[in-house]
Short mmCIF file of C-alpha atoms in Angstrom, two decimals:
data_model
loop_
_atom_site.label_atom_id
_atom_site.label_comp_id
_atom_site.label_asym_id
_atom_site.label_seq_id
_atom_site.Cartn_x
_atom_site.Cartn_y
_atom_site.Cartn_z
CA UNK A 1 3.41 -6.23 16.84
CA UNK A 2 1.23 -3.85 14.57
CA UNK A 3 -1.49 -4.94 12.66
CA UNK A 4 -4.57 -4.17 10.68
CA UNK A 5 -7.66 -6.72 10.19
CA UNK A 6 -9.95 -6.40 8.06
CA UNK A 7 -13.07 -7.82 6.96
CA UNK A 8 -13.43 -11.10 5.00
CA UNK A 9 -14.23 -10.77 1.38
CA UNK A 10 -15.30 -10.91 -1.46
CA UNK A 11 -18.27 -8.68 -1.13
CA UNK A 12 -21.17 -7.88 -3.45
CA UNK A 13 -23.73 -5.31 -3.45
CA UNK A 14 -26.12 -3.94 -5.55
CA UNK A 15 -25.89 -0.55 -6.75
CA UNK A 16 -27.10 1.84 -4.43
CA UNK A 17 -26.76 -0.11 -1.12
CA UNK A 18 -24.72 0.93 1.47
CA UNK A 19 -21.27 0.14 2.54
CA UNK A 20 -19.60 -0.75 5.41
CA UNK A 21 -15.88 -2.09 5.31
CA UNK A 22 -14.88 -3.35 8.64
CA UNK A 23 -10.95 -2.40 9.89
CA UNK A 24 -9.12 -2.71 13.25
CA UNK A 25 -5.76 -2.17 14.31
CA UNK A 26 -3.22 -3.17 17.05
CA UNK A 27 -0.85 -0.43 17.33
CA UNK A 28 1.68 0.92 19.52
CA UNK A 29 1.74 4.51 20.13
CA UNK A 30 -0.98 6.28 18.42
CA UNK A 31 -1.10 5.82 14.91
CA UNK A 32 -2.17 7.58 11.36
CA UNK A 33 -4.90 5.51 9.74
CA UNK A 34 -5.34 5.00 6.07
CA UNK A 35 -7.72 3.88 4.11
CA UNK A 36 -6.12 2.62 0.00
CA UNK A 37 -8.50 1.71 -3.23
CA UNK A 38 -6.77 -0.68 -6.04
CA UNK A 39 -8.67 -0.31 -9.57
CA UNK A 40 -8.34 -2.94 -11.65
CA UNK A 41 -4.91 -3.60 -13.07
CA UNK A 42 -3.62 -0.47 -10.81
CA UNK A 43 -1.42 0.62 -7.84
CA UNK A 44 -2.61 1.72 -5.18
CA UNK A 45 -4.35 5.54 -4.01
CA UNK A 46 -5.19 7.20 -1.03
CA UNK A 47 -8.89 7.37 -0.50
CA UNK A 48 -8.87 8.95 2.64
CA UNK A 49 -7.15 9.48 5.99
CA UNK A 50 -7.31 10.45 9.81
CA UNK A 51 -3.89 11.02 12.05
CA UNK A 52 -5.74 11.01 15.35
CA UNK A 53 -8.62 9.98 17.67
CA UNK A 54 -12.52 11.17 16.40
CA UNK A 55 -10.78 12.68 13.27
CA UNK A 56 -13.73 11.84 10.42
CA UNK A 57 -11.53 11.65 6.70
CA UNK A 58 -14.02 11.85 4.25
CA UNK A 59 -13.44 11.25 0.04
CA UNK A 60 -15.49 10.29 -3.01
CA UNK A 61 -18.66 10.24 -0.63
CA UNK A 62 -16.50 7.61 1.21
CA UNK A 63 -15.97 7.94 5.10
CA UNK A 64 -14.39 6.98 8.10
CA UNK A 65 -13.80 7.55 11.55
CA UNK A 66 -10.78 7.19 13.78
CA UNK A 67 -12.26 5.06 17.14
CA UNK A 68 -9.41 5.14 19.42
CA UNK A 69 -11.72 3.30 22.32
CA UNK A 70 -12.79 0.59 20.16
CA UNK A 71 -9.34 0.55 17.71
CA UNK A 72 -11.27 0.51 14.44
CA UNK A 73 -11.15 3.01 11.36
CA UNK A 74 -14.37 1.42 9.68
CA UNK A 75 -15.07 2.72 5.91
CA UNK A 76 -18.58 3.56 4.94
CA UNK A 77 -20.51 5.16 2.09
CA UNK A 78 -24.11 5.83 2.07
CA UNK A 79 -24.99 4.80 -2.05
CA UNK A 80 -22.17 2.87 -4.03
CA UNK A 81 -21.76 2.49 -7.11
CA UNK A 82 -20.28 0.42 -10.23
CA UNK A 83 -17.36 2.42 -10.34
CA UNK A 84 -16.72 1.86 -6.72
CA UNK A 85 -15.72 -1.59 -8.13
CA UNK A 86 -12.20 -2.44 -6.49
CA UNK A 87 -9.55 -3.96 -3.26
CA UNK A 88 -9.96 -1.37 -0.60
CA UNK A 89 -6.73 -1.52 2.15
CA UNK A 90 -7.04 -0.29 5.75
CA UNK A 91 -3.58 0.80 6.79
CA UNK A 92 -1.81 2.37 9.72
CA UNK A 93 1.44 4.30 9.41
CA UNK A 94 3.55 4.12 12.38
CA UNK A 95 5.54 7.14 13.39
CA UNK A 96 9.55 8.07 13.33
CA UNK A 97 11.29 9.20 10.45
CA UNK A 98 10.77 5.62 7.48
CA UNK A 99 7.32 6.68 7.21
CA UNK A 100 6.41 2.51 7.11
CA UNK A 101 2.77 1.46 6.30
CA UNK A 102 1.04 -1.96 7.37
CA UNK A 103 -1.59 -2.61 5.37
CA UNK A 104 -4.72 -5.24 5.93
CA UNK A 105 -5.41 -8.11 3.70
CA UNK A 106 -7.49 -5.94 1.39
CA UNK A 107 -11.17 -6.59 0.71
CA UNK A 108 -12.36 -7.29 -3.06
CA UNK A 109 -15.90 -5.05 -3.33
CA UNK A 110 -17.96 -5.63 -6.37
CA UNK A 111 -20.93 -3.54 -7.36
CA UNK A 112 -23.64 -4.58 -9.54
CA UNK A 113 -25.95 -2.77 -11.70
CA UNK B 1 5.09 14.88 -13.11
CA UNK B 2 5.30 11.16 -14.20
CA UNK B 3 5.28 10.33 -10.68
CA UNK B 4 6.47 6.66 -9.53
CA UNK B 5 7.31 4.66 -12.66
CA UNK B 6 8.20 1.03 -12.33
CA UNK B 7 9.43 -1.35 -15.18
CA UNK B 8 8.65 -3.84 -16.44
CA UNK B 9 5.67 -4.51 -16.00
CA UNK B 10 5.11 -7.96 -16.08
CA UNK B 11 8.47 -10.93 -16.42
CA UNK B 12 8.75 -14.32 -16.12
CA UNK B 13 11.80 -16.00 -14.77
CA UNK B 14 13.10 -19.13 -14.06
CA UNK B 15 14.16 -20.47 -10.71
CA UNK B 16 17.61 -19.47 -9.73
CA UNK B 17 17.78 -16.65 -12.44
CA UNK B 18 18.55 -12.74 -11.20
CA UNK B 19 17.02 -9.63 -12.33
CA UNK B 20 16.53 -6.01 -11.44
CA UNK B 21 13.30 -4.38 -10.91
CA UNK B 22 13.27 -0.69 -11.81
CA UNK B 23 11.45 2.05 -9.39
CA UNK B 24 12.02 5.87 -9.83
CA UNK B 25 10.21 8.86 -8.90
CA UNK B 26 10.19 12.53 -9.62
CA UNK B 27 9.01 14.06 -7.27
CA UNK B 28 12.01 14.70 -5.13
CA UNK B 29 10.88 12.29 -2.28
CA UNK B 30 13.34 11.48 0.78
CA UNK B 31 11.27 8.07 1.13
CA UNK B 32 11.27 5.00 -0.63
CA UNK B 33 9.88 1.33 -0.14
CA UNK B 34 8.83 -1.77 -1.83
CA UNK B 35 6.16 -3.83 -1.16
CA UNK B 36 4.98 -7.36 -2.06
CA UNK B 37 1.46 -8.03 -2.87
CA UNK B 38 0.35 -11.27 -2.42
CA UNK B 39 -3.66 -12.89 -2.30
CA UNK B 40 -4.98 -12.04 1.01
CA UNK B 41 -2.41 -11.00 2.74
CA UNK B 42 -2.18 -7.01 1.56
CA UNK B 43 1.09 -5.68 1.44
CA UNK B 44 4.08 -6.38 3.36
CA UNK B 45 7.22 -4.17 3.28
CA UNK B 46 10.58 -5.86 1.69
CA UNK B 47 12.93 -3.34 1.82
CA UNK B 48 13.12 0.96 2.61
CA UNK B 49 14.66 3.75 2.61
CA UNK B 50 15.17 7.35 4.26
CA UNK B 51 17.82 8.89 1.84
CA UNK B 52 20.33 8.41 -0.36
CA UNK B 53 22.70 5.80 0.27
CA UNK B 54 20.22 4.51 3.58
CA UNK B 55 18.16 1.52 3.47
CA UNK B 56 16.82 -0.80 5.76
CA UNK B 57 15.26 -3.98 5.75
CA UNK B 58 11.14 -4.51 6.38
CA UNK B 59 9.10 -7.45 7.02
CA UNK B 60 10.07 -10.00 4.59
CA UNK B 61 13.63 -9.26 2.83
CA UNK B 62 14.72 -12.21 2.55
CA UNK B 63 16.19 -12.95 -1.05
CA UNK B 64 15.82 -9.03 -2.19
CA UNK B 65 18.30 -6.75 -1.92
CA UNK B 66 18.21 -2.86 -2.57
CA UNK B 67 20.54 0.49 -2.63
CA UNK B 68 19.54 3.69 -3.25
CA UNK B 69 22.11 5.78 -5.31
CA UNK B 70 20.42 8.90 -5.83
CA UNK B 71 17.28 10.46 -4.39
CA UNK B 72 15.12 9.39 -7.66
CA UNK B 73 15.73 5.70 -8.18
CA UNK B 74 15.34 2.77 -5.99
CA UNK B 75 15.98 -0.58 -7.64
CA UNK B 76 15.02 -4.24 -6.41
CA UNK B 77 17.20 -6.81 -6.89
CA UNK B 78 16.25 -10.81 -6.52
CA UNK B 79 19.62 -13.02 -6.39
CA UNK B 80 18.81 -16.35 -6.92
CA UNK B 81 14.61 -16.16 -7.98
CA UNK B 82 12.73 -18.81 -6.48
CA UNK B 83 8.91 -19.57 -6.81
CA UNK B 84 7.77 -18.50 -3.51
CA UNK B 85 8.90 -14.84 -4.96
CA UNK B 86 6.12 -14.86 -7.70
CA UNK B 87 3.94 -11.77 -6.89
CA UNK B 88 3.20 -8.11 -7.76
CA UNK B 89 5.79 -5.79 -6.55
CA UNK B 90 5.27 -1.75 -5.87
CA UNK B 91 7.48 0.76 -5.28
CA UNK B 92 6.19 3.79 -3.59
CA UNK B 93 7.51 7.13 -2.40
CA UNK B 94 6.91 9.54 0.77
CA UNK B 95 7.85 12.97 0.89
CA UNK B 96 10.40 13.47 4.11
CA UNK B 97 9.99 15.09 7.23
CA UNK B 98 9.24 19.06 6.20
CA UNK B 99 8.36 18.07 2.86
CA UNK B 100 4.79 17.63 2.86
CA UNK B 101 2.04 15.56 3.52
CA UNK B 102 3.55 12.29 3.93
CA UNK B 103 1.17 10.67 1.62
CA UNK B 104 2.51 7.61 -0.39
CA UNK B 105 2.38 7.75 -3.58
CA UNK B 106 2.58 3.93 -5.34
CA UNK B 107 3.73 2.77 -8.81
CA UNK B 108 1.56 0.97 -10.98
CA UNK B 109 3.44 -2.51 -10.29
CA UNK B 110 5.41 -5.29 -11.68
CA UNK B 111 3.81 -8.10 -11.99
CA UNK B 112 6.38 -11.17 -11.61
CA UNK B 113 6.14 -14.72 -12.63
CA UNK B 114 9.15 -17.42 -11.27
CA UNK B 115 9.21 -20.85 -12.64
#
């Protein structure tokens, strides 16, 4: 069936480091990726998306790219900081008219100062 | 816009009791679902729906059941609680086909306790 994986956590950086949260997918069809942020005690938001192959979304100085060939929507951001603090969710949405999401484990991130 | 409001936001129940939890959102949304939230394992889908007066079950419905009234409000109920149902429950809402973006927009949770 479909399914997201993501990388293991917890992870902690230091402030300023880069990021790289790892996500693949199994999917039938051709999915809309998603990438989710949980603050602290909060739902969740929509950081950022793509609906098809090489489509870069881009938020908050957060990024990723849709790799159809290697089935992986990978997040990234060049200099993170404290407030970036939070469980980040890869999800795909598959298509048809419920609109359903399956999310990935979630990955705790924790930035120190 | 208050968006998706859920209540209560945190309850403790004992095994075997029943209770409602509350979703409803104002935003005129054709789509509805809950989702459980449990420690590494993200979100899985309990229940959805497309409409008024559709639902459909998701991944793990077992002891939850749902209706959906009116477009705005899309309540959860558990039967017959049971420990293995302790987790944080969100409700969140799509716009439907011509409506938008098809973003989904969560609630801020209920965070449940069984005994």
């Amino acid at each position: 069936g479909d399914s997201v994986t993501q990388m293991e956590g917890p992870v902690t950086l230091s402030e300023e480091a880069f990021l790289t949260i790892n996500c693949t997918y199994t999917a039938t069809g051709y999915p809309s990726l998603f990438w989710y942020v949980q603050y602290p005690g909060e739902g969740l938001q929509l950081l950022l998306k793509a609906t098809k192959a090489d489509d870069k979304g881009s938020n908050k100085g957060f990024e990723a790219t849709y790799r159809k060939e290697t089935t992986s929507f990978h997040l990234e951001k060049g200099s993170v900081q404290v407030s970036d603090s939070a469980v980040y969710f890869c999800a795909l949405r598959l298509g048809g008219g419920a609109q359903k999401l399956v999310f990935g484990q979630g990955t705790r991130l924790t930035i120190n100062p | 816009n208050a968006g998706v409001t859920q209540t209560p936001k945190f309850q403790v129940l004992k095994t075997g009791q029943s209770m409602t939890l509350q979703c409803a959102q104002d935003m005129n949304h054709e789509y509805m679902s809950w989702y459980r939230q449990d420690p590494g394992m993200g979100l899985r889908l309990i229940h959805y729906s497309v409409g008024a007066g559709i639902t459909d079950q998701g991944e793990v419905p077992n002891g939850y059941n749902v209706s959906r009234s009116t477009t705005e409000d899309f309540p959860l109920r558990l039967l017959s609680a049971a420990p293995s149902q302790t987790s944080v429950y969100f409700c969140a809402s799509t716009p439907g086909f011509g409506q938008g973006n098809y973003e989904q927009y969560f609630g801020p949770g209920t965070r449940l306790t069984v005994t």
